[in-house]
Amino acid sequence: QWLAAVGIGDDQFAKVITKFPQLFCCSIEGKLKPTVQWLLDIGVGEAQVAKMIATFPNLLSLSLERNLKPKVQALRDQGLGQAEITRMLVSFPPLLGYSPKRLTHRMTVLAAQGRLASSLGSAMALTDAKFAARFQ
């Protein structure tokens, strides 16, 4: 019921639960609602939040304080505006699931080339060897 309230339709529900069955163990009040509210607060629209959850349901398990907020702040620290950050997160929600070390390294390399906003999502999915070959 809660997933329907955030815009996850019946067709997406099975996919979300298949990808992330631990969702049943997450507290709605303590974990799920605060994460969704934070996404809304940083400018992600309701339909976009639903899309992000459907694409990367593990997003709901990530710590706000130890993971999500620091990663978004790191993107801001690289000079990205909120609209760019929102676009990146909606188009590639798994960006928030990568390790801070991997994210920071790749942001630094791409920022030095002026390609941070246009290439970060696709660059994160590359293996280390492919990233090095393409961007270093």
N, CA, C and O atoms as a DFTB+ gen file, in Angstrom:
544 C
 N C O
     1  1       0.819      -1.188       0.000
     2  2       0.000       0.000       0.000
     3  2       0.865       1.254       0.000
     4  3       0.576       2.215      -0.714
     5  1       1.930       1.244       0.804
     6  2       2.790       2.413       0.875
     7  2       3.464       2.676      -0.471
     8  3       3.570       3.827      -0.895
     9  1       3.917       1.626      -1.142
    10  2       4.543       1.803      -2.447
    11  2       3.572       2.418      -3.449
    12  3       3.968       3.245      -4.271
    13  1       2.324       2.025      -3.386
    14  2       1.315       2.610      -4.278
    15  2       1.157       4.097      -3.984
    16  3       0.965       4.899      -4.899
    17  1       1.237       4.463      -2.715
    18  2       1.088       5.864      -2.330
    19  2       2.223       6.737      -2.864
    20  3       2.036       7.937      -3.066
    21  1       3.403       6.144      -3.097
    22  2       4.506       6.934      -3.658
    23  2       4.600       6.805      -5.173
    24  3       5.543       7.302      -5.788
    25  1       3.620       6.137      -5.768
    26  2       3.551       6.096      -7.222
    27  2       4.032       4.816      -7.878
    28  3       4.165       4.763      -9.101
    29  1       4.294       3.789      -7.091
    30  2       4.698       2.508      -7.663
    31  2       3.438       1.742      -8.037
    32  3       2.659       1.352      -7.167
    33  1       3.242       1.531      -9.321
    34  2       2.057       0.825      -9.795
    35  2       2.167      -0.674      -9.602
    36  3       3.230      -1.189      -9.255
    37  1       1.081      -1.361      -9.825
    38  2       1.050      -2.816      -9.667
    39  2       2.086      -3.509     -10.548
    40  3       2.709      -4.487     -10.135
    41  1       2.265      -2.993     -11.766
    42  2       3.227      -3.603     -12.681
    43  2       4.662      -3.444     -12.186
    44  3       5.503      -4.309     -12.430
    45  1       4.943      -2.344     -11.494
    46  2       6.284      -2.100     -10.963
    47  2       6.510      -2.776      -9.614
    48  3       7.647      -3.073      -9.248
    49  1       5.437      -3.016      -8.882
    50  2       5.547      -3.578      -7.538
    51  2       6.319      -4.892      -7.539
    52  3       7.225      -5.079      -6.727
    53  1       5.972      -5.788      -8.431
    54  2       6.650      -7.091      -8.485
    55  2       8.134      -6.929      -8.784
    56  3       8.965      -7.638      -8.216
    57  1       8.468      -6.009      -9.667
    58  2       9.868      -5.768      -9.996
    59  2      10.633      -5.224      -8.795
    60  3      11.762      -5.639      -8.534
    61  1      10.020      -4.301      -8.070
    62  2      10.671      -3.716      -6.894
    63  2      10.934      -4.793      -5.847
    64  3      12.036      -4.880      -5.305
    65  1       9.937      -5.604      -5.568
    66  2      10.082      -6.640      -4.548
    67  2      11.062      -7.724      -4.998
    68  3      11.802      -8.264      -4.175
    69  1      11.075      -8.045      -6.280
    70  2      12.022      -9.030      -6.795
    71  2      13.457      -8.520      -6.666
    72  3      14.353      -9.266      -6.271
    73  1      13.667      -7.257      -6.998
    74  2      15.008      -6.674      -6.914
    75  2      15.453      -6.451      -5.478
    76  3      16.642      -6.543      -5.173
    77  1      14.502      -6.156      -4.590
    78  2      14.846      -5.772      -3.224
    79  2      13.828      -6.317      -2.234
    80  3      13.031      -5.555      -1.688
    81  1      13.844      -7.639      -1.993
    82  2      12.871      -8.218      -1.068
    83  2      13.030      -7.733       0.379
    84  3      12.091      -7.825       1.169
    85  1      14.205      -7.224       0.723
    86  2      14.435      -6.705       2.073
    87  2      13.565      -5.490       2.377
    88  3      13.482      -5.039       3.519
    89  1      12.926      -4.974       1.350
    90  2      12.034      -3.834       1.539
    91  2      10.982      -4.128       2.598
    92  3      10.565      -3.236       3.337
    93  1      10.551      -5.395       2.666
    94  2       9.547      -5.777       3.658
    95  2      10.053      -5.604       5.085
    96  3       9.254      -5.496       6.015
    97  1      11.365      -5.578       5.264
    98  2      11.953      -5.446       6.601
    99  2      12.211      -3.997       6.987
   100  3      12.541      -3.715       8.139
   101  1      12.065      -3.081       6.048
   102  2      12.349      -1.673       6.320
   103  2      11.151      -1.017       7.007
   104  3       9.995      -1.268       6.665
   105  1      11.461      -0.186       7.965
   106  2      10.424       0.572       8.655
   107  2       9.892       1.678       7.745
   108  3      10.658       2.474       7.202
   109  1       8.585       1.712       7.590
   110  2       7.988       2.759       6.757
   111  2       8.236       4.131       7.377
   112  3       8.681       5.057       6.699
   113  1       7.946       4.250       8.658
   114  2       8.084       5.547       9.337
   115  2       9.540       5.927       9.582
   116  3       9.902       7.098       9.468
   117  1      10.374       4.950       9.916
   118  2      11.750       5.245      10.289
   119  2      12.725       5.291       9.129
   120  3      13.783       5.911       9.239
   121  1      12.390       4.645       8.017
   122  2      13.342       4.531       6.916
   123  2      12.773       5.007       5.578
   124  3      13.352       5.876       4.927
   125  1      11.657       4.442       5.179
   126  2      11.149       4.690       3.833
   127  2      10.612       6.114       3.651
   128  3      10.992       6.814       2.712
   129  1       9.737       6.528       4.546
   130  2       9.170       7.875       4.417
   131  2      10.235       8.969       4.506
   132  3      10.200       9.906       3.707
   133  1      11.184       8.886       5.450
   134  2      12.215       9.930       5.489
   135  2      13.062      10.005       4.219
   136  3      13.440      11.094       3.788
   137  1      13.359       8.856       3.624
   138  2      14.145       8.857       2.392
   139  2      13.369       9.502       1.253
   140  3      13.907      10.336       0.525
   141  1      12.120       9.123       1.099
   142  2      11.286       9.718       0.049
   143  2      11.120      11.215       0.303
   144  3      11.204      12.009      -0.634
   145  1      10.890      11.607       1.536
   146  2      10.715      13.029       1.845
   147  2      11.983      13.821       1.529
   148  3      11.907      14.936       1.014
   149  1      13.138      13.253       1.834
   150  2      14.402      13.923       1.536
   151  2      14.566      14.114       0.025
   152  3      14.992      15.176      -0.428
   153  1      14.229      13.088      -0.743
   154  2      14.308      13.220      -2.198
   155  2      13.398      14.343      -2.694
   156  3      13.786      15.134      -3.554
   157  1      12.199      14.404      -2.149
   158  2      11.279      15.485      -2.514
   159  2      11.859      16.839      -2.104
   160  3      11.770      17.812      -2.852
   161  1      12.449      16.892      -0.917
   162  2      13.008      18.144      -0.400
   163  2      14.167      18.664      -1.243
   164  3      14.371      19.875      -1.325
   165  1      14.925      17.773      -1.868
   166  2      16.050      18.248      -2.688
   167  2      15.625      18.531      -4.127
   168  3      16.462      18.860      -4.968
   169  1      14.339      18.405      -4.410
   170  2      13.840      18.820      -5.710
   171  2      13.465      17.720      -6.675
   172  3      13.156      17.992      -7.835
   173  1      13.486      16.479      -6.217
   174  2      13.046      15.381      -7.078
   175  2      11.519      15.340      -7.025
   176  3      10.941      15.327      -5.938
   177  1      10.873      15.321      -8.158
   178  2       9.411      15.296      -8.206
   179  2       8.856      13.938      -7.799
   180  3       9.575      12.939      -7.792
   181  1       7.574      13.910      -7.462
   182  2       6.935      12.666      -7.005
   183  2       7.035      11.552      -8.046
   184  3       7.366      10.416      -7.705
   185  1       6.758      11.861      -9.287
   186  2       6.840      10.841     -10.346
   187  2       8.282      10.374     -10.524
   188  3       8.534       9.203     -10.807
   189  1       9.213      11.292     -10.356
   190  2      10.631      10.942     -10.479
   191  2      11.087      10.046      -9.327
   192  3      11.888       9.132      -9.527
   193  1      10.570      10.311      -8.113
   194  2      10.892       9.456      -6.965
   195  2      10.420       8.030      -7.246
   196  3      11.147       7.067      -7.003
   197  1       9.210       7.906      -7.753
   198  2       8.676       6.575      -8.076
   199  2       9.553       5.886      -9.118
   200  3       9.834       4.692      -9.009
   201  1       9.983       6.640     -10.124
   202  2      10.858       6.083     -11.157
   203  2      12.183       5.625     -10.546
   204  3      12.690       4.557     -10.886
   205  1      12.737       6.432      -9.647
   206  2      14.002       6.075      -9.004
   207  2      13.870       4.791      -8.193
   208  3      14.743       3.924      -8.247
   209  1      12.777       4.672      -7.441
   210  2      12.545       3.475      -6.624
   211  2      12.351       2.254      -7.518
   212  3      12.879       1.180      -7.232
   213  1      11.603       2.418      -8.586
   214  2      11.372       1.295      -9.499
   215  2      12.669       0.838     -10.156
   216  3      12.871      -0.357     -10.373
   217  1      13.539       1.778     -10.469
   218  2      14.806       1.460     -11.118
   219  2      15.822       0.894     -10.140
   220  3      16.532      -0.060     -10.458
   221  1      15.893       1.483      -8.946
   222  2      16.915       1.134      -7.953
   223  2      16.281       1.093      -6.564
   224  3      16.486       2.005      -5.764
   225  1      15.505       0.033      -6.272
   226  2      14.801      -0.018      -4.987
   227  2      15.742      -0.039      -3.777
   228  3      15.337       0.349      -2.681
   229  1      16.976      -0.480      -3.958
   230  2      17.940      -0.474      -2.855
   231  2      18.167       0.934      -2.320
   232  3      18.651       1.112      -1.203
   233  1      17.821       1.917      -3.111
   234  2      17.894       3.309      -2.683
   235  2      17.236       3.502      -1.320
   236  3      17.711       4.275      -0.488
   237  1      16.144       2.790      -1.112
   238  2      15.391       2.941       0.143
   239  2      16.117       2.360       1.353
   240  3      15.738       2.636       2.491
   241  1      17.144       1.569       1.122
   242  2      17.888       0.984       2.244
   243  2      19.116       1.795       2.627
   244  3      19.732       1.538       3.662
   245  1      19.479       2.773       1.800
   246  2      20.697       3.545       2.048
   247  2      20.481       4.558       3.166
   248  3      19.417       5.169       3.271
   249  1      21.491       4.723       3.985
   250  2      21.414       5.659       5.103
   251  2      21.379       7.101       4.590
   252  3      22.202       7.503       3.768
   253  1      20.425       7.857       5.085
   254  2      20.356       9.273       4.730
   255  2      21.611      10.010       5.172
   256  3      22.221      10.740       4.391
   257  1      21.991       9.814       6.434
   258  2      23.090      10.580       7.015
   259  2      24.464      10.093       6.574
   260  3      25.373      10.903       6.392
   261  1      24.631       8.791       6.400
   262  2      25.954       8.250       6.072
   263  2      26.164       8.025       4.580
   264  3      27.290       7.780       4.148
   265  1      25.104       8.102       3.789
   266  2      25.253       7.795       2.377
   267  2      24.648       8.863       1.475
   268  3      25.370       9.538       0.742
   269  1      23.353       9.016       1.524
   270  2      22.669       9.870       0.556
   271  2      23.065      11.343       0.665
   272  3      23.457      11.956      -0.328
   273  1      22.964      11.903       1.856
   274  2      23.288      13.327       2.014
   275  2      24.749      13.622       1.672
   276  3      25.012      14.589       0.957
   277  1      25.714      12.822       2.155
   278  2      27.107      13.113       1.797
   279  2      27.382      13.013       0.288
   280  3      28.167      13.793      -0.251
   281  1      26.749      12.073      -0.379
   282  2      26.988      11.940      -1.817
   283  2      26.409      13.118      -2.587
   284  3      27.044      13.620      -3.515
   285  1      25.232      13.559      -2.223
   286  2      24.656      14.727      -2.887
   287  2      25.494      15.963      -2.575
   288  3      25.689      16.815      -3.441
   289  1      25.989      16.065      -1.344
   290  2      26.851      17.191      -0.997
   291  2      28.147      17.158      -1.811
   292  3      28.646      18.203      -2.229
   293  1      28.686      15.969      -2.033
   294  2      29.901      15.839      -2.843
   295  2      29.651      16.335      -4.265
   296  3      30.522      16.964      -4.866
   297  1      28.475      16.057      -4.797
   298  2      28.123      16.557      -6.130
   299  2      28.029      18.084      -6.123
   300  3      28.474      18.746      -7.061
   301  1      27.453      18.630      -5.067
   302  2      27.382      20.095      -4.934
   303  2      28.778      20.691      -4.828
   304  3      29.075      21.724      -5.427
   305  1      29.630      20.021      -4.054
   306  2      31.000      20.507      -3.859
   307  2      31.793      20.541      -5.161
   308  3      32.767      21.284      -5.281
   309  1      31.374      19.740      -6.127
   310  2      32.018      19.742      -7.445
   311  2      31.457      20.851      -8.337
   312  3      31.864      20.998      -9.490
   313  1      30.522      21.625      -7.793
   314  2      29.989      22.753      -8.535
   315  2      28.719      22.475      -9.318
   316  3      28.269      23.317     -10.095
   317  1      28.141      21.305      -9.118
   318  2      26.893      20.993      -9.818
   319  2      25.720      21.693      -9.144
   320  3      25.652      21.768      -7.918
   321  1      24.813      22.195      -9.942
   322  2      23.609      22.811      -9.416
   323  2      22.559      21.758      -9.101
   324  3      22.675      20.604      -9.512
   325  1      21.539      22.167      -8.372
   326  2      20.514      21.214      -7.959
   327  2      19.786      20.595      -9.136
   328  3      19.453      19.410      -9.103
   329  1      19.536      21.368     -10.162
   330  2      18.845      20.817     -11.343
   331  2      19.690      19.732     -12.005
   332  3      19.157      18.710     -12.438
   333  1      21.012      19.948     -12.088
   334  2      21.899      18.937     -12.673
   335  2      21.943      17.682     -11.813
   336  3      21.920      16.562     -12.323
   337  1      22.006      17.885     -10.501
   338  2      22.051      16.750      -9.574
   339  2      20.768      15.937      -9.677
   340  3      20.811      14.709      -9.752
   341  1      19.642      16.613      -9.680
   342  2      18.356      15.931      -9.793
   343  2      18.285      15.134     -11.094
   344  3      17.858      13.979     -11.094
   345  1      18.698      15.743     -12.193
   346  2      18.686      15.054     -13.481
   347  2      19.565      13.805     -13.442
   348  3      19.179      12.754     -13.955
   349  1      20.732      13.919     -12.841
   350  2      21.652      12.783     -12.750
   351  2      21.054      11.659     -11.911
   352  3      21.117      10.490     -12.289
   353  1      20.475      12.020     -10.774
   354  2      19.917      11.004      -9.872
   355  2      18.714      10.305     -10.486
   356  3      18.555       9.094     -10.336
   357  1      17.877      11.050     -11.165
   358  2      16.697      10.454     -11.790
   359  2      17.101       9.565     -12.957
   360  3      16.528       8.492     -13.145
   361  1      18.074       9.998     -13.737
   362  2      18.471       9.197     -14.897
   363  2      19.322       7.996     -14.513
   364  3      19.352       7.004     -15.241
   365  1      20.022       8.071     -13.367
   366  2      20.870       6.956     -12.946
   367  2      20.881       6.850     -11.413
   368  3      21.883       7.184     -10.780
   369  1      19.765       6.384     -10.809
   370  2      19.681       6.291      -9.352
   371  2      20.769       5.424      -8.701
   372  3      21.142       5.699      -7.561
   373  1      21.303       4.374      -9.384
   374  2      22.364       3.596      -8.739
   375  2      23.606       4.416      -8.410
   376  3      24.478       3.950      -7.677
   377  1      23.694       5.631      -8.945
   378  2      24.794       6.525      -8.608
   379  2      24.950       6.637      -7.095
   380  3      26.065       6.727      -6.583
   381  1      23.829       6.632      -6.389
   382  2      23.856       6.771      -4.928
   383  2      24.313       5.505      -4.218
   384  3      24.584       5.539      -3.018
   385  1      24.403       4.406      -4.926
   386  2      24.793       3.148      -4.307
   387  2      26.276       2.834      -4.387
   388  3      26.741       1.893      -3.745
   389  1      27.024       3.603      -5.159
   390  2      28.457       3.334      -5.289
   391  2      29.222       3.833      -4.068
   392  3      28.759       4.716      -3.346
   393  1      30.389       3.259      -3.851
   394  2      31.201       3.641      -2.690
   395  2      31.648       5.096      -2.826
   396  3      31.855       5.589      -3.935
   397  1      31.794       5.776      -1.691
   398  2      32.266       7.163      -1.742
   399  2      33.630       7.291      -2.431
   400  3      33.878       8.262      -3.146
   401  1      34.503       6.317      -2.218
   402  2      35.834       6.362      -2.829
   403  2      35.725       6.334      -4.361
   404  3      36.360       7.131      -5.051
   405  1      34.926       5.424      -4.870
   406  2      34.739       5.303      -6.317
   407  2      34.095       6.574      -6.881
   408  3      34.524       7.093      -7.912
   409  1      33.077       7.060      -6.202
   410  2      32.376       8.259      -6.652
   411  2      33.317       9.460      -6.662
   412  3      33.362      10.199      -7.646
   413  1      34.064       9.662      -5.589
   414  2      34.958      10.806      -5.495
   415  2      36.040      10.762      -6.566
   416  3      36.327      11.769      -7.213
   417  1      36.636       9.592      -6.746
   418  2      37.690       9.468      -7.762
   419  2      37.158       9.803      -9.148
   420  3      37.774      10.569      -9.890
   421  1      36.042       9.239      -9.484
   422  2      35.504       9.451     -10.828
   423  2      35.011      10.886     -11.019
   424  3      35.134      11.446     -12.109
   425  1      34.459      11.477      -9.969
   426  2      34.045      12.880     -10.068
   427  2      35.258      13.765     -10.307
   428  3      35.202      14.682     -11.126
   429  1      36.352      13.500      -9.601
   430  2      37.566      14.307      -9.746
   431  2      38.111      14.230     -11.165
   432  3      38.442      15.254     -11.763
   433  1      38.203      13.028     -11.700
   434  2      38.717      12.840     -13.063
   435  2      37.820      13.534     -14.074
   436  3      38.304      14.250     -14.950
   437  1      36.524      13.327     -13.958
   438  2      35.591      13.908     -14.930
   439  2      35.514      15.427     -14.802
   440  3      35.409      16.126     -15.809
   441  1      35.567      15.943     -13.576
   442  2      35.526      17.395     -13.378
   443  2      36.743      18.056     -14.010
   444  3      36.631      19.135     -14.590
   445  1      37.898      17.420     -13.902
   446  2      39.115      17.974     -14.501
   447  2      38.992      18.057     -16.020
   448  3      39.645      18.887     -16.652
   449  1      38.176      17.218     -16.595
   450  2      37.967      17.213     -18.049
   451  2      36.738      18.019     -18.467
   452  3      36.430      18.128     -19.654
   453  1      36.039      18.583     -17.476
   454  2      34.825      19.335     -17.787
   455  2      33.670      18.462     -18.236
   456  3      32.780      18.920     -18.953
   457  1      33.682      17.189     -17.811
   458  2      32.675      16.235     -18.281
   459  2      31.839      15.658     -17.132
   460  3      31.151      14.652     -17.310
   461  1      31.896      16.277     -15.982
   462  2      31.222      15.714     -14.820
   463  2      29.723      15.555     -15.031
   464  3      29.190      14.456     -14.880
   465  1      29.048      16.622     -15.372
   466  2      27.583      16.566     -15.486
   467  2      27.125      15.665     -16.621
   468  3      26.080      15.023     -16.519
   469  1      27.890      15.611     -17.691
   470  2      27.441      14.845     -18.854
   471  2      27.818      13.370     -18.800
   472  3      27.200      12.557     -19.488
   473  1      28.816      13.005     -18.001
   474  2      29.340      11.639     -18.088
   475  2      29.331      10.829     -16.791
   476  3      29.623       9.634     -16.821
   477  1      29.010      11.439     -15.668
   478  2      29.179      10.714     -14.403
   479  2      28.349       9.444     -14.322
   480  3      28.868       8.399     -13.930
   481  1      27.089       9.507     -14.677
   482  2      26.236       8.315     -14.570
   483  2      26.774       7.147     -15.364
   484  3      26.885       6.038     -14.842
   485  1      27.107       7.382     -16.610
   486  2      27.624       6.286     -17.434
   487  2      29.010       5.861     -16.985
   488  3      29.351       4.682     -17.080
   489  1      29.811       6.786     -16.500
   490  2      31.163       6.455     -16.042
   491  2      31.149       5.599     -14.783
   492  3      32.047       4.782     -14.581
   493  1      30.164       5.772     -13.953
   494  2      30.099       4.996     -12.709
   495  2      29.877       3.519     -12.990
   496  3      30.343       2.663     -12.238
   497  1      29.175       3.221     -14.056
   498  2      28.849       1.830     -14.367
   499  2      30.007       1.077     -15.026
   500  3      29.959      -0.147     -15.145
   501  1      31.041       1.797     -15.452
   502  2      32.171       1.152     -16.103
   503  2      33.071       0.437     -15.094
   504  3      33.165       0.839     -13.934
   505  1      33.718      -0.611     -15.546
   506  2      34.744      -1.236     -14.705
   507  2      35.897      -0.247     -14.559
   508  3      35.989       0.717     -15.318
   509  1      36.770      -0.483     -13.590
   510  2      37.913       0.402     -13.400
   511  2      38.774       0.471     -14.660
   512  3      39.228       1.548     -15.048
   513  1      38.997      -0.678     -15.297
   514  2      39.832      -0.711     -16.502
   515  2      39.194       0.083     -17.639
   516  3      39.882       0.839     -18.325
   517  1      37.894      -0.079     -17.844
   518  2      37.213       0.650     -18.919
   519  2      37.165       2.145     -18.612
   520  3      37.300       2.970     -19.516
   521  1      36.972       2.497     -17.338
   522  2      36.971       3.909     -16.959
   523  2      38.336       4.527     -17.262
   524  3      38.419       5.603     -17.854
   525  1      39.407       3.839     -16.854
   526  2      40.755       4.351     -17.081
   527  2      41.031       4.509     -18.581
   528  3      41.607       5.512     -19.003
   529  1      40.630       3.541     -19.368
   530  2      40.866       3.601     -20.808
   531  2      40.094       4.756     -21.454
   532  3      40.591       5.398     -22.380
   533  1      38.921       5.009     -20.980
   534  2      38.073       6.016     -21.613
   535  2      38.353       7.433     -21.105
   536  3      38.272       8.387     -21.879
   537  1      38.679       7.587     -19.823
   538  2      38.738       8.926     -19.242
   539  2      40.106       9.355     -18.708
   540  3      40.294      10.528     -18.385
   541  1      41.048       8.445     -18.613
   542  2      42.332       8.859     -18.037
   543  2      43.431       8.821     -19.042
   544  3      44.575       9.141     -18.718
